[in-house]
Amino acid sequence: MKIFIDSANVEDITLAASLGVVDGVTTNPSLIAKEDVDIHTRIHQICELVDGPVSAEVVTTEWEAMVEEGIDLSAIHDNVVVKVPIGSAGLRAVVKLREKNINTNVTLIFNPSQAILAAKAGASYVSPFVGRLDDITLPGMDMVRDMVQIFQNYDFTTKVLVASIRHPVHFLEAAKMGADVVTIPPQLLHQLLKHPLTD
Ligand code: E4P
């Protein structure tokens, strides 16, 4: 299972990367906004810190604009993965970006059917949001279990990237289910190292 860091903070990403377990990074507009820096500068900095996929999200809502924004973001670095929201505009953008050999991460996935459609459109990754489902008392990890099974059934090459992870049980369950990737907040990475008996 690949481990991505869900952050746009350079200090947090640097520290996490120094532990030798970080395979990539995901960002979103809220994480970038916290940093008070323009997205191009920050995504470039992150790509220099971590040699792996770095998701940068579009903020436009029309498919043509998403494609333009995606092309612009992908020009920052070869490792950029363009994050687009699920929906008809998002899928149309995925198709066009794929034609241009640009990798995509379809985000804001809340059920396996959305993930199937994103995979068929050619998404490189799908991001099911488990914590936000848990927040509304729906079992987020059940969605991931179904998704992993369905993708195996049909040999989909799209990777299941478990997002909106809030605690160590999400991380462990994702690993047991065979998810391809988890993206975790930096503090959770440090929390995973801790055990009272180790101390
Ligand atoms: C990552 O790709 C997602 O944007 C992120 O995990 C969402 O997490 P949140 O639900 O805690 O905002």
Short mmCIF file of N, CA and C and ligand atoms in Angstrom, two decimals, residues 6 26-28 31 57 83 105 107 127 129 132 161 163-166 183, ligand 1:
data_model
loop_
_atom_site.label_atom_id
_atom_site.label_comp_id
_atom_site.label_asym_id
_atom_site.label_seq_id
_atom_site.Cartn_x
_atom_site.Cartn_y
_atom_site.Cartn_z
N ASP A 6 -1.40 14.04 3.02
CA ASP A 6 -2.50 14.93 2.65
C ASP A 6 -2.22 16.31 3.27
N THR A 26 -1.13 14.52 -1.61
CA THR A 26 -2.39 15.07 -2.14
C THR A 26 -2.61 16.45 -1.53
N THR A 27 -3.12 17.36 -2.35
CA THR A 27 -3.53 18.66 -1.83
C THR A 27 -4.98 18.88 -2.26
N ASN A 28 -5.58 19.90 -1.68
CA ASN A 28 -6.90 20.33 -2.16
C ASN A 28 -6.94 21.85 -1.96
N LEU A 31 -6.47 23.10 1.65
CA LEU A 31 -5.10 22.95 2.17
C LEU A 31 -4.18 24.01 1.58
N GLU A 57 -5.59 20.22 -7.36
CA GLU A 57 -7.01 20.18 -7.73
C GLU A 57 -7.45 21.41 -8.53
N LYS A 83 -6.46 16.76 -10.06
CA LYS A 83 -7.59 16.29 -9.27
C LYS A 83 -8.85 16.99 -9.76
N ASN A 105 -6.97 12.34 -10.78
CA ASN A 105 -7.45 11.79 -9.52
C ASN A 105 -8.88 12.31 -9.36
N THR A 107 -12.04 12.99 -7.44
CA THR A 107 -12.21 13.20 -6.00
C THR A 107 -13.68 13.38 -5.63
N SER A 127 -10.72 8.87 -5.42
CA SER A 127 -10.55 9.20 -4.01
C SER A 127 -11.88 9.12 -3.26
N PHE A 129 -14.00 9.39 0.03
CA PHE A 129 -13.82 10.21 1.24
C PHE A 129 -14.47 9.50 2.43
N ARG A 132 -15.70 11.82 5.78
CA ARG A 132 -16.91 12.64 5.61
C ARG A 132 -18.17 11.79 5.58
N LEU A 161 -7.58 5.32 -3.95
CA LEU A 161 -6.78 6.19 -3.06
C LEU A 161 -7.71 6.63 -1.93
N ALA A 163 -9.18 8.55 0.93
CA ALA A 163 -8.98 9.93 1.38
C ALA A 163 -9.93 10.25 2.53
N SER A 164 -9.72 11.45 3.09
CA SER A 164 -10.52 11.89 4.24
C SER A 164 -10.35 10.89 5.40
N ILE A 165 -9.11 10.46 5.57
CA ILE A 165 -8.76 9.53 6.65
C ILE A 165 -8.55 10.34 7.92
N ARG A 166 -9.15 9.87 9.01
CA ARG A 166 -9.12 10.69 10.23
C ARG A 166 -8.35 10.03 11.38
N THR A 183 -4.16 8.36 1.71
CA THR A 183 -3.55 9.68 1.91
C THR A 183 -3.92 10.14 3.32
C1 E4P B 1 -7.53 14.30 -0.22
O1 E4P B 1 -7.34 14.08 -1.40
C2 E4P B 1 -8.76 14.95 0.28
O2 E4P B 1 -8.91 16.21 -0.29
C3 E4P B 1 -8.74 15.00 1.77
O3 E4P B 1 -8.32 13.76 2.27
C4 E4P B 1 -10.08 15.41 2.33
O4 E4P B 1 -10.04 15.30 3.72
P1 E4P B 1 -11.12 15.99 4.68
O5 E4P B 1 -12.42 15.29 4.51
O6 E4P B 1 -10.57 15.81 6.06
O7 E4P B 1 -11.20 17.43 4.26
#
